[in-house]
PDB file of C-alpha atoms in Angstrom:
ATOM      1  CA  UNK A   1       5.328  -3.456 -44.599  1.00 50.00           C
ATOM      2  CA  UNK A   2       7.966  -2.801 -47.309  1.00 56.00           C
ATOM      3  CA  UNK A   3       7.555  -4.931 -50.548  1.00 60.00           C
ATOM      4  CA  UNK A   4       3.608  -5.730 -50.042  1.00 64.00           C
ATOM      5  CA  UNK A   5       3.898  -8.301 -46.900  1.00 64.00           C
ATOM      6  CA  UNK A   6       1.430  -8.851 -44.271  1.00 69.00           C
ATOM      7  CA  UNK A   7       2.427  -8.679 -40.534  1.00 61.00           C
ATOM      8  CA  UNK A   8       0.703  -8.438 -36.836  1.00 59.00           C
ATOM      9  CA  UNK A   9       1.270  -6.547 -34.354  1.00 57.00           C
ATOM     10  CA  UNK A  10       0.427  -7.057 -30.528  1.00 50.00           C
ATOM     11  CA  UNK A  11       1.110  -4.557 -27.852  1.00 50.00           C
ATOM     12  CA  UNK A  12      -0.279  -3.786 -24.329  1.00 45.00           C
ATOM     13  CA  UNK A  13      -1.690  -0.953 -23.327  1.00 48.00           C
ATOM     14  CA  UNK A  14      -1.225   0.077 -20.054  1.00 52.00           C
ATOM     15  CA  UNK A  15      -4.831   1.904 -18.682  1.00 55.00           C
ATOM     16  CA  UNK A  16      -4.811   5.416 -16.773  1.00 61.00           C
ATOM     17  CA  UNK A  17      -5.468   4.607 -12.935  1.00 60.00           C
ATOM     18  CA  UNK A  18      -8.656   4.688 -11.742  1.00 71.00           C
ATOM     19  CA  UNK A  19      -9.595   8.275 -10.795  1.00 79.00           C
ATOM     20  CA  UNK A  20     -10.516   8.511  -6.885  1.00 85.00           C
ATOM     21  CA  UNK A  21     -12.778  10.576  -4.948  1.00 90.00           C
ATOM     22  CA  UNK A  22     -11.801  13.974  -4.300  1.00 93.00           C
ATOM     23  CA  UNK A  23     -11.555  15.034  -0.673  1.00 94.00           C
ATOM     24  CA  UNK A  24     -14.446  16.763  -0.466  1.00 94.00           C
ATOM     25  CA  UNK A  25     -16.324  13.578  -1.404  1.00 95.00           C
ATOM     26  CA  UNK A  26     -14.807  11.508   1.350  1.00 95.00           C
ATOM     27  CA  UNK A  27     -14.891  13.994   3.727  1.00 94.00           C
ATOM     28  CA  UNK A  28     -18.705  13.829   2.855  1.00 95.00           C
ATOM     29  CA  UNK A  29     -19.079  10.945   3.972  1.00 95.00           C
ATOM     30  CA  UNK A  30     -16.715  10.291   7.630  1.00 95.00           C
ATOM     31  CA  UNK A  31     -16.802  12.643  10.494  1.00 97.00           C
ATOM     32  CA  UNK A  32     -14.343  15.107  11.005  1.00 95.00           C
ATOM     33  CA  UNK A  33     -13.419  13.720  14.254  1.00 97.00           C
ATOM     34  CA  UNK A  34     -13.442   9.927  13.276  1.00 97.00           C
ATOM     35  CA  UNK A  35      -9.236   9.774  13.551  1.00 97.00           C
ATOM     36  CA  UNK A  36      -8.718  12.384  16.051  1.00 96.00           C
ATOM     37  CA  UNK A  37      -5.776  11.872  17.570  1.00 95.00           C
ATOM     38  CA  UNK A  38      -4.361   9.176  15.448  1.00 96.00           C
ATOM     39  CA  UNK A  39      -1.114   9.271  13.277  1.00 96.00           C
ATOM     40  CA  UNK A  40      -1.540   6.950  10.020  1.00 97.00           C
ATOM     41  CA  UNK A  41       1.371   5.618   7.764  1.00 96.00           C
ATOM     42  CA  UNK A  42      -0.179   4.811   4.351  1.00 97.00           C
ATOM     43  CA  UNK A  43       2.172   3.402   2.140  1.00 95.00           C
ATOM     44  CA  UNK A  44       1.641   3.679  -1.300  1.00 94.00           C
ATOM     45  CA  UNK A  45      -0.473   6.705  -0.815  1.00 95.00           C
ATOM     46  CA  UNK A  46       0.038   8.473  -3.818  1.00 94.00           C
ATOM     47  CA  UNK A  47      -2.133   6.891  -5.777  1.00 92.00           C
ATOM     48  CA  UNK A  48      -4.993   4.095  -5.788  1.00 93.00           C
ATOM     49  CA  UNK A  49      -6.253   2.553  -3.205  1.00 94.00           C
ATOM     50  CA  UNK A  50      -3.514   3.845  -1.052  1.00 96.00           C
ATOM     51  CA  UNK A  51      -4.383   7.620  -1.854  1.00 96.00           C
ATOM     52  CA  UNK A  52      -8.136   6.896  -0.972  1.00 96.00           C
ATOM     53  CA  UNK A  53      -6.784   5.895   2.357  1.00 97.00           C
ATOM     54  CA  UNK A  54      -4.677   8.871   2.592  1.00 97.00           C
ATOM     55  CA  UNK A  55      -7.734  10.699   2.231  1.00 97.00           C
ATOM     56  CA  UNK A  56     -10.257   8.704   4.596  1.00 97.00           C
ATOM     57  CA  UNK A  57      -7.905   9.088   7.458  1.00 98.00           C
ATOM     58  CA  UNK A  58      -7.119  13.613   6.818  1.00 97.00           C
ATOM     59  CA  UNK A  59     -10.802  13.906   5.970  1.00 97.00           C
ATOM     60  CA  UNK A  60     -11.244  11.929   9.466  1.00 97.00           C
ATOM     61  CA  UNK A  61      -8.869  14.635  11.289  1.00 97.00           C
ATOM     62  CA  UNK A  62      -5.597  11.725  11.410  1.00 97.00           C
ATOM     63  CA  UNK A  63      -2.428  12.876  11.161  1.00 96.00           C
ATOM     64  CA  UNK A  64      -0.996  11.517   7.779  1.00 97.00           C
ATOM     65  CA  UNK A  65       2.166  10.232   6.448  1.00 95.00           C
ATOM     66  CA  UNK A  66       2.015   8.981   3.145  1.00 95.00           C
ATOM     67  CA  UNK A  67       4.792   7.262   1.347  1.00 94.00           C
ATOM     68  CA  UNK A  68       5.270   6.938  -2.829  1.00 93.00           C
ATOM     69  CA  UNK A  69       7.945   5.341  -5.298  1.00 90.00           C
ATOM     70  CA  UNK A  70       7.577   6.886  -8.391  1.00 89.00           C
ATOM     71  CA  UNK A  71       4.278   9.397  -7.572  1.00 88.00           C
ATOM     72  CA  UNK A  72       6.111  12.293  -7.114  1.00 93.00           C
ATOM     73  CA  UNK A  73       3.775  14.430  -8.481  1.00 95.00           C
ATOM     74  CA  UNK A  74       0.720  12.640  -7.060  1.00 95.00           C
ATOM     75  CA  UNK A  75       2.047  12.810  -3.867  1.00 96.00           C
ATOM     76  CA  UNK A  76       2.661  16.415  -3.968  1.00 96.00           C
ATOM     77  CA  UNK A  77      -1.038  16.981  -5.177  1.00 96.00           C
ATOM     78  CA  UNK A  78      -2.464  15.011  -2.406  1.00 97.00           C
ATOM     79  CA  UNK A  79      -0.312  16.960   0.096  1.00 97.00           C
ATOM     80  CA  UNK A  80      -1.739  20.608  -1.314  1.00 97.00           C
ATOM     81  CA  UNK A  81      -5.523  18.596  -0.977  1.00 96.00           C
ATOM     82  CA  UNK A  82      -5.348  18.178   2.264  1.00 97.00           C
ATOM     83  CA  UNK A  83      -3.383  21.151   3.644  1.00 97.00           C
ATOM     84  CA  UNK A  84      -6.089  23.158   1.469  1.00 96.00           C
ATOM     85  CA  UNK A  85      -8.839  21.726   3.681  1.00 95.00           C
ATOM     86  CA  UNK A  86      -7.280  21.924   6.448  1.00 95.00           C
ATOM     87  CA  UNK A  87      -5.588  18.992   7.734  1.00 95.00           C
ATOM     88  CA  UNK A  88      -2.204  17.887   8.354  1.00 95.00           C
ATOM     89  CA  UNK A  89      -0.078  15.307   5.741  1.00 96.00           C
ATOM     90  CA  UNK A  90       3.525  14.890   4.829  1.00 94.00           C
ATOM     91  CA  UNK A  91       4.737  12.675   2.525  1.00 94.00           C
ATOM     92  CA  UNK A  92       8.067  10.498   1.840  1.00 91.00           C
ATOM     93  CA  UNK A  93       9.456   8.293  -0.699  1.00 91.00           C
ATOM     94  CA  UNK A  94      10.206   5.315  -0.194  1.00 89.00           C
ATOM     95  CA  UNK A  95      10.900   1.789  -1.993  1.00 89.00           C
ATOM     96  CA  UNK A  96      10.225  -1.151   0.411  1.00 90.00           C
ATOM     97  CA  UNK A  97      12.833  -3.093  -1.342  1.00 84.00           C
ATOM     98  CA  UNK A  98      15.055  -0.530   0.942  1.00 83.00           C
ATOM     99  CA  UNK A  99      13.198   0.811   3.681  1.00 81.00           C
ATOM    100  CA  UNK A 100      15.775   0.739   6.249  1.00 76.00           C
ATOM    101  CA  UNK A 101      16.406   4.660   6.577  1.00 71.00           C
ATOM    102  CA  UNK A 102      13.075   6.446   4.925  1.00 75.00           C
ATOM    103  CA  UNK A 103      12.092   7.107   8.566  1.00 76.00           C
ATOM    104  CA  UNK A 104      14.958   8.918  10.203  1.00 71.00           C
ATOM    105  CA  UNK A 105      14.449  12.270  11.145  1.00 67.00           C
ATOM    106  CA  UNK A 106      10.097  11.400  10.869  1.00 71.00           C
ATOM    107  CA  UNK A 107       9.000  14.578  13.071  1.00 69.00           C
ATOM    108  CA  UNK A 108       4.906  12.489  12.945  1.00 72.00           C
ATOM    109  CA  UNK A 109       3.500  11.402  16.232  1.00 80.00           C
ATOM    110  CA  UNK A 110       3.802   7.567  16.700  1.00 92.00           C
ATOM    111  CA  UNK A 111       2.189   5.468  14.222  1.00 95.00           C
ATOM    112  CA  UNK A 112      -1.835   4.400  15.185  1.00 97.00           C
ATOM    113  CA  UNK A 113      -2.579   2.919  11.790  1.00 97.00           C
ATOM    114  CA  UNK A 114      -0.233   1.240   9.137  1.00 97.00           C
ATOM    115  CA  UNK A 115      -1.726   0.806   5.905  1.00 97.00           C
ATOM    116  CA  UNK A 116       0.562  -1.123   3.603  1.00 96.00           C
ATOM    117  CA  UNK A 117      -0.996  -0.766   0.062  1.00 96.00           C
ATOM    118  CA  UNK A 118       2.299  -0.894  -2.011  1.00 94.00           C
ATOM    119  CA  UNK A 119       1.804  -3.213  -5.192  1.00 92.00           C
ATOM    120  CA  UNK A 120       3.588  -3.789  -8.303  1.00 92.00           C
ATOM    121  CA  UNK A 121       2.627  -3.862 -11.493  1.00 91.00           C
ATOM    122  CA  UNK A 122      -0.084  -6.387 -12.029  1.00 91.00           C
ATOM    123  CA  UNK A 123      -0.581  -8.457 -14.960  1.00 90.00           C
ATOM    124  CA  UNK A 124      -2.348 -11.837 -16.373  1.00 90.00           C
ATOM    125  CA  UNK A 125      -0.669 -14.885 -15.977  1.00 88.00           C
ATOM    126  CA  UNK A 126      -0.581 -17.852 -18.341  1.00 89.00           C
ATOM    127  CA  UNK A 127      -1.864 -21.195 -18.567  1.00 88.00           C
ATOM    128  CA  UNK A 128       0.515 -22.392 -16.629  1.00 92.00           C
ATOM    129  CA  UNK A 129       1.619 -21.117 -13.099  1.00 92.00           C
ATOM    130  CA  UNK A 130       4.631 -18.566 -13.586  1.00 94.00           C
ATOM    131  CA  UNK A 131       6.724 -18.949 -10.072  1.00 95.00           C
ATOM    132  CA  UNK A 132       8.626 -16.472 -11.246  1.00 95.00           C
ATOM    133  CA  UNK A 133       5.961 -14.306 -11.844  1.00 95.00           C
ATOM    134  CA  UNK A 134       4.741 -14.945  -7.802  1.00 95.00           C
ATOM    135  CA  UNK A 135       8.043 -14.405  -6.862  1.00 96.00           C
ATOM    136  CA  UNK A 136       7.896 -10.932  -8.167  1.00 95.00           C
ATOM    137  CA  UNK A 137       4.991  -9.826  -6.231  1.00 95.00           C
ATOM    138  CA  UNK A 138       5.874 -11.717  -3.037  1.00 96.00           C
ATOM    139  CA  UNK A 139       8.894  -9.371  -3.230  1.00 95.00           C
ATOM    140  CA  UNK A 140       6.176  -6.340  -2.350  1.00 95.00           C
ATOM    141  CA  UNK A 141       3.816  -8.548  -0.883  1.00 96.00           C
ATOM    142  CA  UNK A 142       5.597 -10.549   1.421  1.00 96.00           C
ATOM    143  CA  UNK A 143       9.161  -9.481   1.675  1.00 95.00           C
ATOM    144  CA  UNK A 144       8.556  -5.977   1.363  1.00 94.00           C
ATOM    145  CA  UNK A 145       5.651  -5.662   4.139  1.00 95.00           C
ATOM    146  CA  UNK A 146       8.099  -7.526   6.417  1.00 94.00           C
ATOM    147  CA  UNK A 147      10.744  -5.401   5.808  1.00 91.00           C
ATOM    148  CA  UNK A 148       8.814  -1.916   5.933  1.00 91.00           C
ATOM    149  CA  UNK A 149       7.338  -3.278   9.707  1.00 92.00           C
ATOM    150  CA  UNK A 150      10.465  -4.153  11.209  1.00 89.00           C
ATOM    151  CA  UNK A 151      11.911  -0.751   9.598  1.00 88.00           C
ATOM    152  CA  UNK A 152       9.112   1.531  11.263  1.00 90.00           C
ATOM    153  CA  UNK A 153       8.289  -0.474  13.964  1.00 91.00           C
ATOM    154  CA  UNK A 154      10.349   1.821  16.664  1.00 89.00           C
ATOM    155  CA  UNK A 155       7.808   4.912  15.127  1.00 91.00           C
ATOM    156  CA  UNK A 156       4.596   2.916  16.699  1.00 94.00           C
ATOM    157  CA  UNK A 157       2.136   3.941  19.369  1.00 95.00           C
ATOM    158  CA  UNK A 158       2.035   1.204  22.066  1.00 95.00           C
ATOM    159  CA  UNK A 159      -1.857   0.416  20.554  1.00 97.00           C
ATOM    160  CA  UNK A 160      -1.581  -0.175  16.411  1.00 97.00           C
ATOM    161  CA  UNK A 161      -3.943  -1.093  13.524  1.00 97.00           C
ATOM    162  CA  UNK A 162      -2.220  -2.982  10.944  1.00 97.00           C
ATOM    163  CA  UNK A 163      -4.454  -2.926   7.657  1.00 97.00           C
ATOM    164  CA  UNK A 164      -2.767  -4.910   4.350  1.00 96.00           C
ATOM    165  CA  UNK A 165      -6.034  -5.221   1.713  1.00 94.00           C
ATOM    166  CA  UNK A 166      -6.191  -8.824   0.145  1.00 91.00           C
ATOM    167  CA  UNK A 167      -7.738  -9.663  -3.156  1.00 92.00           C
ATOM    168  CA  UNK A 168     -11.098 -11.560  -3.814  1.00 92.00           C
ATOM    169  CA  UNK A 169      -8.812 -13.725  -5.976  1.00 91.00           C
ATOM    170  CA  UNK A 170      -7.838 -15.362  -3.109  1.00 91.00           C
ATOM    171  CA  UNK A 171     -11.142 -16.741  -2.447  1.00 90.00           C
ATOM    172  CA  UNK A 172     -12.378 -16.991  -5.652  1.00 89.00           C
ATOM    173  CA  UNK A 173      -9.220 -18.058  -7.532  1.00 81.00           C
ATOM    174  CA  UNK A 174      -9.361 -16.675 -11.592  1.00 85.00           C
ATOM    175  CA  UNK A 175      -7.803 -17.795 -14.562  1.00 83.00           C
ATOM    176  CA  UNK A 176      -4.449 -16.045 -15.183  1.00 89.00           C
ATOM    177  CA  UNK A 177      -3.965 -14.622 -11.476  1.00 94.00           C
ATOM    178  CA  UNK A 178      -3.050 -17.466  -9.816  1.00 94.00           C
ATOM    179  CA  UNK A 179       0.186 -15.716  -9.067  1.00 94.00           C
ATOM    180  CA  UNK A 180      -1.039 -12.424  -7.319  1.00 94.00           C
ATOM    181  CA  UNK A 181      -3.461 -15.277  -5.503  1.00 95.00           C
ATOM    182  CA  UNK A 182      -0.487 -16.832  -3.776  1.00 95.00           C
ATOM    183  CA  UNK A 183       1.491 -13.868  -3.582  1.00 96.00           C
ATOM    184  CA  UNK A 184      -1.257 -12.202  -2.073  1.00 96.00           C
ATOM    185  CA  UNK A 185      -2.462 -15.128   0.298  1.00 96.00           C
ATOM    186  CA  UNK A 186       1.500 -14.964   1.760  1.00 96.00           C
ATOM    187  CA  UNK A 187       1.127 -11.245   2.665  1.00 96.00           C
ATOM    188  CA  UNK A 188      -1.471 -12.326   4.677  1.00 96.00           C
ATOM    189  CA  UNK A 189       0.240 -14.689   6.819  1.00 96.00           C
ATOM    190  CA  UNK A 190       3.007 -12.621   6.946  1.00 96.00           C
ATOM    191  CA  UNK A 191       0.849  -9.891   8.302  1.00 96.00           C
ATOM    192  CA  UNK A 192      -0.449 -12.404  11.106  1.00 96.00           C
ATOM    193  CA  UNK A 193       2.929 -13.296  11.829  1.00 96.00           C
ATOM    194  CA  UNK A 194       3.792  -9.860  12.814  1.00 95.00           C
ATOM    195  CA  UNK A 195       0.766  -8.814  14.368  1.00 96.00           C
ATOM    196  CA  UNK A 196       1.687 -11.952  17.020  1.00 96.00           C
ATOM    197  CA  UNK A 197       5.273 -10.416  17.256  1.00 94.00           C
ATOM    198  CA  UNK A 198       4.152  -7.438  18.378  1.00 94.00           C
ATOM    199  CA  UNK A 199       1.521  -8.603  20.629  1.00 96.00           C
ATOM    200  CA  UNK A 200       4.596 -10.796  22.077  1.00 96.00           C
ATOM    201  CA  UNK A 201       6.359  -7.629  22.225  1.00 93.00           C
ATOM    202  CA  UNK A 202       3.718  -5.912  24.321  1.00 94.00           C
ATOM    203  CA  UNK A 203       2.033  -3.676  21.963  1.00 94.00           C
ATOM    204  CA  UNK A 204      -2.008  -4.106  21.452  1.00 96.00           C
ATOM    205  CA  UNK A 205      -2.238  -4.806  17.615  1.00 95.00           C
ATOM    206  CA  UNK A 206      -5.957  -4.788  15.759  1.00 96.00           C
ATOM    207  CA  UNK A 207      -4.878  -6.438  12.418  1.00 93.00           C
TER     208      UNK A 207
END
């Protein structure tokens, strides 16, 4: 600093995302045939956990749709990936703060599999619960997945598998994630609660 003072400095540094398998290492490992026939929506499959799922289900011969907020690129990478080994993928962007009309005009077979992997940005809480904070992250976890279902839920097959991942935080609560705990815990009822609409709807749901 100017005139010989002292001063600290504390920033946050964001870490690249965790590189996945390629292709060819998933397709290693699940038969070609394993999703024959099915049609999978992953959203939030540009990236993360969401792109490994992409992946899992083209290596497996499924018919993908994968969705993406801000992966543009990613997504566009993926797409070449798979079309490159053969298999069949289109992708869409989509917020599921507004989901409502990201599916009009979908050419994709009914939906088999819904994989809802959309997340926002993550970060330690304090020492004191931050509902504000949970409130954030219910808005993807909990509002969000509700809203994406009811949006895509005309594009089903009459038989669907419903997969939303969880966190081991839930069961083994740690210091400064309380928030993506609850959050997270929410999305899972949520999840039930609309796997027992649409059994009361008549469709077969695996959740």
């Amino acid at each position: 600093l100017s005139g010989g003072g002292e001063g600290l400095a504390t920033a946050l540094l964001r870490p690249e995302p965790v590189r996945q398998p390629s292709l060819a290492e998933v397709a290693a490992r699940v038969a070609p045939d394993r999703f024959a026939g099915a049609s999978a929506l992953v959203i939030g499959g540009s990236r993360g956990l969401g792109e490994a799922a992409a992946k899992l289900f083209a290596a497996g011969g499924a018919e993908v749709t994968l969705t993406y907020r801000d992966g543009a690129a990613e997504a566009e990478g993926l797409l070449a990936e798979i079309a490159a080994a053969g298999g069949r993928a289109r992708a869409l962007c989509l917020d599921v703060a507004r989901p409502d009309n990201a599916f009009q005009g979908v050419t994709a077979a009914p939906f088999t599999h819904v994989i809802y992997c959309a997340a926002p940005r993550i970060r330690k809480g304090g020492a004191t619960f931050d509902a504000e904070l949970r409130a954030r992250y219910a808005e993807v976890f909990v509002a969000g997945l509700e809203r994406l279902l009811q949006a895509v839920e005309p594009h089903f097959a009459p038989a669907v598998t419903l997969v939303v991942p969880s966190t081991v935080y839930v069961e083994k609560p740690d210091a400064g994630f309380a928030e993506y705990a609850a959050a997270k815990a929410e999305g899972e009822a949520a999840a039930q609660r609309a796997a027992a609409r649409l059994t009361a709807a008549g469709r077969r749901v695996t959740l």
